[in-house]
Short mmCIF file of C-alpha atoms in Angstrom, two decimals:
data_model
loop_
_atom_site.label_atom_id
_atom_site.label_comp_id
_atom_site.label_asym_id
_atom_site.label_seq_id
_atom_site.Cartn_x
_atom_site.Cartn_y
_atom_site.Cartn_z
CA MET A 1 310.16 -96.18 82.26
CA VAL A 2 311.56 -95.84 85.77
CA LYS A 3 309.63 -99.66 85.95
CA LYS A 4 311.88 -100.74 82.97
CA ILE A 5 314.98 -99.32 84.08
CA MET A 6 314.36 -101.07 87.73
CA ASN A 7 313.44 -104.67 86.33
CA PHE A 8 316.53 -104.24 84.02
CA VAL A 9 318.91 -103.72 87.37
CA GLY A 10 317.14 -106.30 88.76
CA LYS A 11 317.59 -109.17 86.17
CA HIS A 12 321.76 -107.80 85.71
CA LYS A 13 322.55 -106.91 89.32
CA TRP A 14 325.24 -109.16 89.19
CA MET A 15 326.63 -107.00 86.43
CA PHE A 16 326.89 -103.94 88.83
CA MET A 17 328.41 -105.91 91.34
CA ILE A 18 331.11 -107.15 89.25
CA ALA A 19 331.84 -103.64 88.12
CA PHE A 20 331.67 -102.67 92.01
CA ALA A 21 334.19 -104.97 92.85
CA VAL A 22 336.43 -104.26 90.38
CA VAL A 23 336.57 -100.42 91.34
CA ALA A 24 337.29 -101.28 95.20
CA ALA A 25 339.97 -103.83 93.86
CA VAL A 26 341.63 -101.00 91.88
CA CYS A 27 341.44 -99.18 95.19
CA VAL A 28 342.89 -101.41 97.61
CA VAL A 29 345.52 -102.17 94.91
CA MET A 30 346.51 -98.16 95.25
CA GLY A 31 346.29 -98.27 99.19
CA VAL A 32 343.45 -96.21 99.46
CA ASP A 33 340.37 -96.40 101.46
CA LEU A 34 337.18 -96.12 99.53
CA GLY A 35 335.30 -94.38 102.17
CA GLY A 36 337.76 -91.41 102.28
CA GLU A 37 341.05 -90.57 99.87
CA CYS A 38 339.54 -92.62 97.03
CA GLY A 39 336.57 -90.21 96.97
CA ALA A 40 338.97 -87.33 97.78
CA VAL A 41 340.70 -87.91 94.30
CA MET A 42 337.85 -87.44 91.95
CA ALA A 43 337.09 -83.93 94.43
CA MET A 44 338.46 -80.98 93.19
CA ALA A 45 340.97 -79.44 95.26
CA VAL A 46 339.55 -75.78 97.10
CA THR A 47 341.74 -73.03 97.43
CA ALA A 48 340.65 -71.52 101.02
CA VAL A 49 342.10 -69.47 104.15
CA PRO A 50 341.26 -69.87 107.42
CA ASN A 51 339.38 -67.07 108.86
CA THR A 52 340.50 -65.51 112.47
CA GLY A 53 337.87 -66.76 115.15
CA GLY A 54 336.43 -69.71 112.60
CA GLY A 55 335.41 -70.76 109.00
CA ASN A 56 337.03 -70.55 105.93
CA THR A 57 337.10 -67.92 102.91
CA VAL A 58 336.80 -69.82 99.42
CA VAL A 59 339.80 -67.71 97.73
CA GLY A 60 339.04 -67.40 93.63
CA ASP A 61 336.34 -69.38 93.09
CA ALA A 62 332.34 -69.83 93.97
CA VAL A 63 331.06 -71.29 97.08
CA THR A 64 329.85 -74.83 95.91
CA THR A 65 328.44 -77.95 97.29
CA THR A 66 332.20 -79.67 96.68
CA ALA A 67 333.60 -77.08 98.74
CA SER A 68 330.79 -77.20 101.72
CA ASP A 69 331.60 -80.86 101.75
CA GLU A 70 335.20 -79.99 102.28
CA LEU A 71 335.23 -77.26 104.09
CA SER A 72 331.96 -77.53 106.51
CA PRO A 73 331.24 -81.11 105.78
CA GLU A 74 328.24 -80.92 108.73
CA MET A 75 326.64 -77.54 107.01
CA LEU A 76 324.61 -79.06 104.10
CA GLN A 77 322.30 -81.27 105.62
CA SER A 78 319.10 -81.35 107.17
CA ASP A 79 316.70 -78.96 108.31
CA VAL A 80 318.51 -78.05 111.63
CA TYR A 81 318.28 -74.27 112.13
CA GLU A 82 320.61 -71.88 114.40
CA LYS A 83 322.04 -68.48 114.01
CA VAL A 84 325.85 -68.45 113.01
CA VAL A 85 327.91 -67.01 114.89
CA ARG A 86 330.02 -64.34 112.59
CA VAL A 87 333.56 -63.91 115.01
CA ARG A 88 335.10 -61.13 113.43
CA PRO A 89 337.38 -58.45 114.10
CA SER A 90 336.26 -54.66 115.44
CA ASN A 91 334.48 -52.87 113.01
CA THR A 92 336.46 -50.63 110.70
CA PRO A 93 335.93 -47.13 111.67
CA ILE A 94 338.60 -45.61 109.29
CA ASP A 95 336.85 -46.83 106.52
CA THR A 96 333.64 -45.93 107.80
CA ILE A 97 334.40 -42.55 109.02
CA THR A 98 336.00 -41.39 106.14
CA ARG A 99 332.96 -42.29 103.78
CA LYS A 100 331.00 -39.61 105.88
CA ILE A 101 333.60 -36.47 106.11
CA LYS A 102 333.15 -34.21 103.23
CA SER A 103 332.75 -36.13 99.48
CA GLU A 104 333.62 -34.72 96.64
CA ASN A 105 333.31 -36.65 92.82
CA SER A 106 336.72 -36.95 91.15
CA VAL A 107 336.79 -36.38 87.11
CA SER A 108 340.35 -38.69 87.14
CA GLN A 109 341.72 -41.19 89.21
CA VAL A 110 344.42 -38.52 89.48
CA SER A 111 343.12 -36.00 92.11
CA GLU A 112 344.85 -32.71 92.68
CA TYR A 113 344.09 -30.31 95.34
CA TYR A 114 345.67 -26.81 96.89
CA SER A 115 345.68 -26.65 100.77
CA VAL A 116 347.55 -23.70 102.51
CA GLY A 117 348.28 -23.58 106.01
CA VAL A 118 349.90 -21.00 108.52
CA MET A 119 353.30 -19.91 109.17
CA PRO A 120 355.13 -21.12 112.02
CA ILE A 121 355.64 -19.10 114.86
CA LYS A 122 358.56 -20.86 117.04
CA ALA A 123 362.02 -21.01 116.17
CA GLN A 124 365.42 -21.28 118.31
CA THR A 125 368.09 -19.29 118.72
CA ALA A 126 371.16 -19.82 117.25
CA SER A 127 373.88 -17.46 119.34
CA ALA A 128 373.84 -16.08 122.54
CA ILE A 129 373.61 -12.53 124.40
CA ASP A 130 375.29 -11.94 127.46
CA LYS A 131 373.33 -10.95 130.66
CA ASP A 132 373.36 -7.34 131.27
CA ALA A 133 374.02 -5.83 127.55
CA THR A 134 372.43 -2.97 126.96
CA GLY A 135 371.08 -1.17 123.45
CA SER A 136 370.83 -3.37 120.65
CA LYS A 137 372.15 -6.56 120.06
CA VAL A 138 371.92 -8.75 117.14
CA LEU A 139 370.51 -12.32 117.76
CA LYS A 140 370.65 -15.34 114.96
CA VAL A 141 367.90 -17.83 114.87
CA ASP A 142 367.81 -20.90 113.11
CA ASN A 143 364.82 -19.76 110.52
CA PRO A 144 365.12 -15.95 109.99
CA ASP A 145 362.17 -15.90 107.80
CA LEU A 146 359.78 -15.90 110.44
CA PHE A 147 360.69 -12.73 111.71
CA ASP A 148 360.97 -8.97 110.23
CA ALA A 149 361.30 -5.64 111.67
CA ASN A 150 358.72 -4.45 114.18
CA ASP A 151 358.15 -7.94 115.14
CA THR A 152 358.01 -8.36 118.46
CA ILE A 153 359.64 -12.39 120.14
CA LEU A 154 358.63 -13.76 123.22
CA VAL A 155 361.21 -15.89 125.27
CA PRO A 156 359.13 -18.42 127.11
CA ASP A 157 362.74 -19.59 128.84
CA VAL A 158 363.83 -16.51 130.14
CA LYS A 159 361.65 -15.09 132.93
CA VAL A 160 361.97 -11.08 134.13
CA ASP A 161 360.08 -9.29 136.31
CA GLY A 162 356.46 -9.34 135.19
CA GLY A 163 356.52 -12.40 132.68
CA PHE A 164 358.45 -13.64 130.32
CA LEU A 165 361.25 -11.96 128.44
CA VAL A 166 360.20 -10.01 125.15
CA LEU A 167 362.25 -8.36 122.32
CA TYR A 168 361.49 -6.32 119.87
CA VAL A 169 363.02 -6.26 116.37
CA GLN A 170 364.40 -2.77 115.14
CA SER A 171 365.85 -4.34 111.85
CA LYS A 172 366.93 -7.61 109.78
CA SER A 173 370.19 -7.83 107.70
CA THR A 174 370.30 -9.37 104.31
CA GLU A 175 371.70 -12.62 105.81
CA GLY A 176 368.83 -12.73 108.30
CA ASP A 177 370.68 -11.64 111.58
CA LEU A 178 368.27 -9.47 113.75
CA THR A 179 368.97 -6.49 115.74
CA VAL A 180 367.10 -6.50 118.81
CA ILE A 181 366.71 -4.66 121.86
CA ALA A 182 364.92 -5.86 125.51
CA THR A 183 361.42 -4.20 126.01
CA ASN A 184 360.25 -5.23 129.50
CA THR A 185 363.23 -4.97 131.55
CA PRO A 186 364.84 -2.13 133.74
CA ASP A 187 366.60 0.43 131.61
CA ASN A 188 365.86 -2.26 128.66
CA LYS A 189 369.24 -4.51 130.04
CA PHE A 190 369.45 -7.87 128.78
CA PRO A 191 369.18 -10.85 130.71
CA ALA A 192 371.29 -14.18 129.56
CA ILE A 193 370.03 -15.55 126.61
CA THR A 194 371.57 -18.64 125.55
CA SER A 195 371.98 -20.44 122.41
CA GLY A 196 369.53 -23.35 121.09
CA ILE A 197 365.96 -22.04 123.37
CA ASP A 198 363.04 -21.69 122.16
CA VAL A 199 361.67 -18.08 120.66
CA ILE A 200 358.14 -17.25 119.80
CA ARG A 201 356.57 -14.67 117.26
CA ILE A 202 354.35 -12.63 118.54
CA GLY A 203 352.23 -9.41 117.73
CA PHE A 204 353.45 -6.70 115.25
CA ALA A 205 354.49 -3.26 117.34
CA GLY A 206 354.57 -0.36 115.20
CA SER A 207 355.17 3.74 116.09
CA GLU A 208 353.06 6.44 115.68
CA LYS A 209 354.40 7.41 111.95
CA ASP A 210 353.94 4.22 110.72
CA ALA A 211 352.11 4.03 107.46
CA GLN A 212 353.50 0.75 106.20
CA CYS A 213 355.01 -2.77 106.93
CA VAL A 214 356.77 -5.68 105.71
CA ALA A 215 353.69 -7.57 103.50
CA MET A 216 353.11 -11.17 103.76
CA SER A 217 350.99 -13.05 101.74
CA ALA A 218 350.03 -16.74 101.71
CA LEU A 219 349.72 -19.10 98.56
CA PRO A 220 348.50 -22.45 98.26
CA THR A 221 350.58 -25.01 97.39
CA LYS A 222 349.24 -28.28 94.84
CA SER A 223 349.26 -31.98 96.31
CA THR A 224 348.54 -34.81 94.07
CA ASN A 225 346.78 -38.32 95.39
CA TYR A 226 345.46 -40.99 92.94
CA CYS A 227 342.37 -42.60 93.41
CA GLN A 228 342.50 -46.24 93.33
CA VAL A 229 340.02 -49.01 92.29
CA PHE A 230 338.75 -50.88 95.40
CA GLU A 231 336.66 -54.21 94.54
CA ALA A 232 335.71 -57.35 95.77
CA GLN A 233 332.96 -60.24 93.87
CA CYS A 234 331.26 -63.15 95.19
CA GLU A 235 329.36 -66.35 93.77
CA GLU A 236 327.59 -69.23 94.96
CA SER A 237 326.58 -72.13 92.54
CA GLU A 238 322.75 -73.28 92.18
CA PHE A 239 323.12 -76.53 93.84
CA GLN A 240 325.09 -74.77 96.59
CA LYS A 241 321.95 -72.34 97.35
CA PHE A 242 319.08 -75.08 96.84
CA THR A 243 321.07 -77.65 99.07
CA ALA A 244 319.66 -77.67 102.27
CA LYS A 245 321.90 -76.38 105.15
CA GLU A 246 322.04 -76.84 108.77
CA VAL A 247 322.65 -73.31 109.17
CA LYS A 248 321.19 -70.26 107.93
CA TRP A 249 323.73 -68.86 105.24
CA ASN A 250 322.57 -67.89 102.00
CA MET A 251 324.19 -64.93 99.07
CA THR A 252 322.92 -62.74 101.35
CA ASP A 253 325.33 -63.50 104.37
CA ILE A 254 328.06 -64.37 101.45
CA GLU A 255 327.59 -60.91 100.10
CA GLU A 256 328.04 -58.86 103.48
CA ASN A 257 331.24 -60.90 104.40
CA ALA A 258 332.44 -59.63 100.92
CA VAL A 259 331.93 -56.35 101.69
CA TYR A 260 333.79 -56.42 105.15
CA GLU A 261 336.31 -57.93 103.54
CA MET A 262 336.32 -54.81 101.22
CA LYS A 263 336.15 -52.23 103.71
CA ARG A 264 339.37 -54.17 106.19
CA LYS A 265 341.76 -54.19 103.35
CA SER A 266 340.63 -50.44 102.10
CA GLU A 267 341.26 -48.98 105.49
CA PHE A 268 345.14 -50.26 105.39
CA SER A 269 345.15 -48.61 101.90
CA LEU A 270 343.53 -45.51 102.90
CA MET A 271 345.92 -45.10 106.07
CA PHE A 272 348.98 -46.78 105.40
CA GLY A 273 348.84 -46.71 101.29
CA ALA A 274 351.76 -45.71 99.10
CA MET A 275 350.85 -43.58 96.14
CA SER A 276 352.17 -45.28 92.62
CA LYS A 277 351.57 -45.71 89.20
CA PHE A 278 352.68 -48.92 87.38
CA TYR A 279 352.00 -50.74 84.54
CA ASP A 280 350.33 -54.37 84.54
CA ASN A 281 352.11 -55.83 81.32
CA ILE A 282 349.44 -59.02 82.17
CA LYS A 283 346.49 -56.78 81.94
CA LYS A 284 348.16 -54.60 79.72
CA GLU A 285 346.84 -51.60 82.05
CA ASN A 286 348.01 -48.91 84.43
CA VAL A 287 347.47 -49.37 88.09
CA TYR A 288 346.62 -46.87 90.75
CA THR A 289 346.96 -46.76 94.07
CA THR A 290 346.36 -44.49 96.73
CA LYS A 291 348.54 -42.11 99.44
CA GLY A 292 347.68 -42.96 103.20
CA MET A 293 346.41 -40.27 105.66
CA TRP A 294 349.29 -41.76 107.68
CA TRP A 295 352.01 -40.26 105.22
CA GLN A 296 350.08 -37.10 104.70
CA ALA A 297 350.18 -35.33 107.92
CA GLY A 298 352.28 -32.71 108.62
CA SER A 299 352.31 -32.97 112.45
CA GLU A 300 353.83 -35.67 115.02
CA PHE A 301 353.67 -36.59 118.61
CA THR A 302 356.51 -38.94 120.15
CA TYR A 303 356.32 -40.22 122.86
CA ASP A 304 358.46 -43.01 125.50
CA ALA A 305 356.16 -45.93 125.39
CA ASP A 306 357.81 -47.32 128.92
CA ALA A 307 357.43 -44.22 130.76
CA GLU A 308 354.41 -43.16 132.51
CA PHE A 309 351.64 -41.63 130.34
CA GLY A 310 349.62 -39.13 132.91
CA ASN A 311 348.10 -35.58 132.42
CA GLU A 312 351.27 -33.86 131.69
CA SER A 313 351.82 -36.03 128.44
CA LEU A 314 348.12 -35.66 127.40
CA THR A 315 348.37 -31.94 127.55
CA SER A 316 351.51 -32.00 125.61
CA MET A 317 349.74 -34.04 123.00
CA ALA A 318 347.19 -31.84 122.90
CA GLN A 319 349.20 -28.83 122.65
CA THR A 320 350.73 -30.54 119.85
CA ILE A 321 347.67 -31.36 117.77
CA PHE A 322 345.26 -28.35 118.11
CA THR A 323 347.97 -25.10 118.34
CA GLY A 324 349.97 -23.83 115.36
CA ASN A 325 347.88 -25.49 112.76
CA ASN A 326 344.61 -23.40 112.31
CA GLY A 327 342.23 -26.38 112.64
CA GLY A 328 339.19 -27.45 114.31
CA LYS A 329 338.98 -27.80 117.55
CA ARG A 330 336.96 -31.15 117.41
CA ARG A 331 339.16 -33.94 115.88
CA LEU A 332 338.90 -37.38 115.97
CA LEU A 333 341.96 -39.98 117.30
CA PHE A 334 342.32 -43.43 115.89
CA ALA A 335 343.98 -45.51 118.55
CA GLY A 336 345.73 -49.07 119.01
CA SER A 337 344.67 -50.71 122.10
CA ASP A 338 348.18 -49.87 124.03
CA LEU A 339 347.50 -46.23 123.83
CA ILE A 340 343.61 -46.70 124.69
CA ALA A 341 345.28 -48.50 127.79
CA LYS A 342 347.16 -45.10 128.38
CA PHE A 343 343.83 -43.12 128.25
CA GLN A 344 342.40 -45.71 130.66
CA ASN A 345 344.95 -45.21 132.95
CA LEU A 346 344.61 -42.02 133.66
CA PRO A 347 343.06 -39.99 136.44
CA VAL A 348 339.52 -39.07 135.74
CA ASP A 349 339.19 -35.24 135.46
CA ARG A 350 336.39 -33.12 134.01
CA VAL A 351 338.72 -30.46 133.07
CA VAL A 352 341.16 -32.46 131.32
CA ASN A 353 339.71 -36.27 131.16
CA ASP A 354 336.16 -36.28 130.18
CA THR A 355 334.37 -39.91 130.31
CA ASN A 356 331.08 -39.30 128.40
CA GLU A 357 330.93 -42.26 125.85
CA TYR A 358 328.52 -42.14 122.71
CA THR A 359 327.90 -44.39 119.48
CA THR A 360 327.56 -42.85 115.98
CA LEU A 361 327.55 -44.99 112.75
CA GLY A 362 327.71 -48.00 114.82
CA ILE A 363 330.87 -46.83 116.51
CA ASP A 364 331.85 -46.70 119.94
CA PHE A 365 333.15 -43.14 120.50
CA SER A 366 334.86 -42.01 124.35
CA THR A 367 335.68 -38.05 124.50
CA ILE A 368 338.71 -36.57 126.02
CA VAL A 369 338.42 -32.84 126.53
CA THR A 370 341.44 -30.56 127.43
CA LYS A 371 341.80 -26.78 127.20
CA PHE A 372 343.10 -27.03 123.70
CA GLY A 373 340.60 -29.05 122.31
CA ARG A 374 338.04 -32.19 122.19
CA LEU A 375 339.47 -35.26 120.98
CA GLU A 376 336.51 -37.98 120.32
CA VAL A 377 338.64 -41.63 120.65
CA VAL A 378 337.99 -44.41 119.33
CA HIS A 379 339.59 -47.80 119.22
CA ALA A 380 341.06 -48.81 115.41
CA GLU A 381 341.99 -52.26 115.51
CA ILE A 382 344.50 -51.68 112.41
CA PHE A 383 347.54 -50.31 114.37
CA ASP A 384 347.36 -53.99 116.69
CA GLN A 385 347.52 -55.76 113.00
CA MET A 386 350.33 -53.46 111.88
CA GLY A 387 352.17 -54.43 115.29
CA MET A 388 351.78 -50.35 116.25
CA SER A 389 349.42 -50.85 119.23
CA GLY A 390 350.91 -47.52 120.65
CA ASN A 391 350.22 -45.17 117.93
CA GLY A 392 347.44 -43.72 117.00
CA PHE A 393 346.40 -40.76 114.51
CA VAL A 394 344.37 -38.10 114.95
CA LEU A 395 341.83 -36.81 111.70
CA ASP A 396 340.63 -33.13 111.58
CA PRO A 397 337.28 -34.04 109.73
CA GLU A 398 337.12 -30.22 108.85
CA ASN A 399 340.12 -30.40 107.00
CA ALA A 400 339.96 -33.59 105.15
CA VAL A 401 337.67 -34.49 101.92
CA SER A 402 337.11 -37.90 100.16
CA LYS A 403 337.44 -38.08 96.62
CA GLU A 404 335.30 -40.29 94.75
CA PHE A 405 336.11 -41.13 91.01
CA LYS A 406 333.78 -44.02 91.19
CA LYS A 407 331.07 -44.26 93.76
CA PHE A 408 330.20 -47.56 95.30
CA THR A 409 328.50 -49.83 93.07
CA ARG A 410 326.82 -53.21 93.35
CA ARG A 411 326.28 -55.07 90.25
CA VAL A 412 325.18 -58.44 89.83
CA LEU A 413 326.87 -60.67 86.95
CA ASP A 414 325.28 -62.65 84.12
CA LEU A 415 327.55 -65.97 84.30
CA LYS A 416 325.16 -68.34 83.26
CA SER A 417 323.71 -66.71 80.31
CA SER A 418 327.35 -66.18 78.83
CA GLY A 419 328.20 -69.69 79.75
CA VAL A 420 331.31 -68.92 82.38
CA ARG A 421 329.73 -71.10 85.08
CA ASN A 422 326.36 -72.17 86.56
CA THR A 423 326.57 -69.51 89.59
CA GLU A 424 324.92 -66.10 91.28
CA ALA A 425 327.18 -63.56 91.29
CA VAL A 426 327.81 -60.02 92.62
CA PHE A 427 330.77 -57.70 91.82
CA MET A 428 331.27 -54.50 93.80
CA GLN A 429 333.44 -51.90 92.92
CA GLU A 430 334.60 -48.11 94.22
CA VAL A 431 337.42 -45.48 92.82
CA ARG A 432 338.47 -43.01 95.69
CA CYS A 433 341.08 -41.61 97.43
CA VAL A 434 341.17 -39.12 101.13
CA ASN A 435 342.79 -36.27 100.92
CA LEU A 436 344.13 -33.90 104.00
CA LEU A 437 343.39 -30.76 102.74
CA ASN A 438 345.65 -29.01 105.77
CA PRO A 439 348.24 -31.43 106.29
CA SER A 440 349.71 -29.74 109.59
CA ALA A 441 345.83 -30.31 111.34
CA HIS A 442 346.20 -34.01 111.16
CA CYS A 443 348.65 -35.68 113.47
CA ARG A 444 350.59 -39.21 113.52
CA ILE A 445 350.88 -40.57 117.53
CA VAL A 446 353.92 -42.42 117.75
CA ALA A 447 355.20 -44.58 120.32
CA GLU A 448 359.14 -44.95 120.67
#
C-alpha cells in the first residue's frame, strides 16, 4: 500500500507543486509569511497568564501541543533532559498551618460556633477627685459595668508611698457612679485623680461578716462563618503527554502546580475573605464565601511605621497580644517583610529576643521570647502582596479550629469516555473555613 502511494505521488508530483504554489500565492496576496503568520492563522489562540518568575499558566483549557508550541516553542523537542527550576513566591504558611490546627467536621456549609472570652479589666475615669479630699467620694468611669461593691481599683498613673493608689468601692448607684475611698494613703486622703486616666479592676475585698457578693456568670455568644468551596483542575492532552520534551514536565508536575495555586488563592480567602451568601443566576445555585481571620480577630496593636521599633515597642506589642484574653502563651505571628525587618534590627537579648530558629511542615520559624509569652514568627508573603508589608497577624492555635464540610479530595475525570475531549484530567476540591473561638486571643498588627 505504501509503495502504491509513493508511486502515485511520484507520477503526479506536479499536481502537489501546483497546489502548494496556489496556497503560497494566496498568502503573498494577503501579506502573510508562510513560515510565520500564515501558520498562526490556522492555530487556535491560547489564553495564558504570565507567571511571576517565568513561564505561563494556561487558563480554562488543557495543556496541548498547540499551547506548548505557542508558549514554549522549544520545549517539545529532542531527548534533552534538564531539571526545571520552578521560580515561585514563598510557601503558603497560613494555609499550611491552618490545616494542622484542631480540625472538626462540619455537617453544613454554614458553620456556627460558640465562644466565650474574659471580662475587660481596664476602664478610664470620667470625673476627677481633688487632692487631699477625705472620706467617701464619687468616681465616674466610662465602663461602670466592670465594677461593683467590694471591688478594689488600681490607679497606675497615681503613685503613693508604697506603690500605686488603690481605691475601694463601697457602693454603686443605679446610674453607675462608684462611691470609693482611698485605701493606702495617710488618713485615707485622696491624691489628685484626673479625668481620662486608666483604672484597673483588681481583687474583691470582703469583710468578716460577708456571706455573699455580686454574682457574675459568663455566657458564650454564637458566631457564624461559611465554609467556602475551593477547587482546582488540571488537564493534559494525550498528544502533549507522548510528545518528546526538552525538559521533564508531565502530569505530576502540572498537578503539583495546580495544588500550589489552589493553596495560594485559598490563603487570601482564609485571611482576608468576606463572609457572604449570594445566588449565581447562571449556575442557578447559592455560593458561599468565608470570613477571613483578619476580620475575626478581637485584638489589634498599632504602631508608627516611621518611628523606631525598639524593645519598648516589642514589649508593648507582646503585652497587647498576651494579656487580658485568656489565651495560650505560645502564638504564631505571620508577618510582612517590613515587620520582619523591624524585628531583625532589634538588639539580640536572651530575655526579650531569642534568636532560636527551627523548621516544621517545611516552614522556617524564628522565636521571639518575652516575659508575656512566646511568638513563633514566619514571613507571610501575602501581606507584601496586599501592600501591607508592615502588618502581621497573631494566631493562637489553641483557640482556633478548621471546620471541614468536605475534606480535600482528588478525582480523576474520565473525559475521554464521555466524549468531552481527549485529555487526562484531575479535579481537586475541599470545603472549609477557619473559626477563631476566642477572638480576643488573636491580634492584628497594623502599621500606621
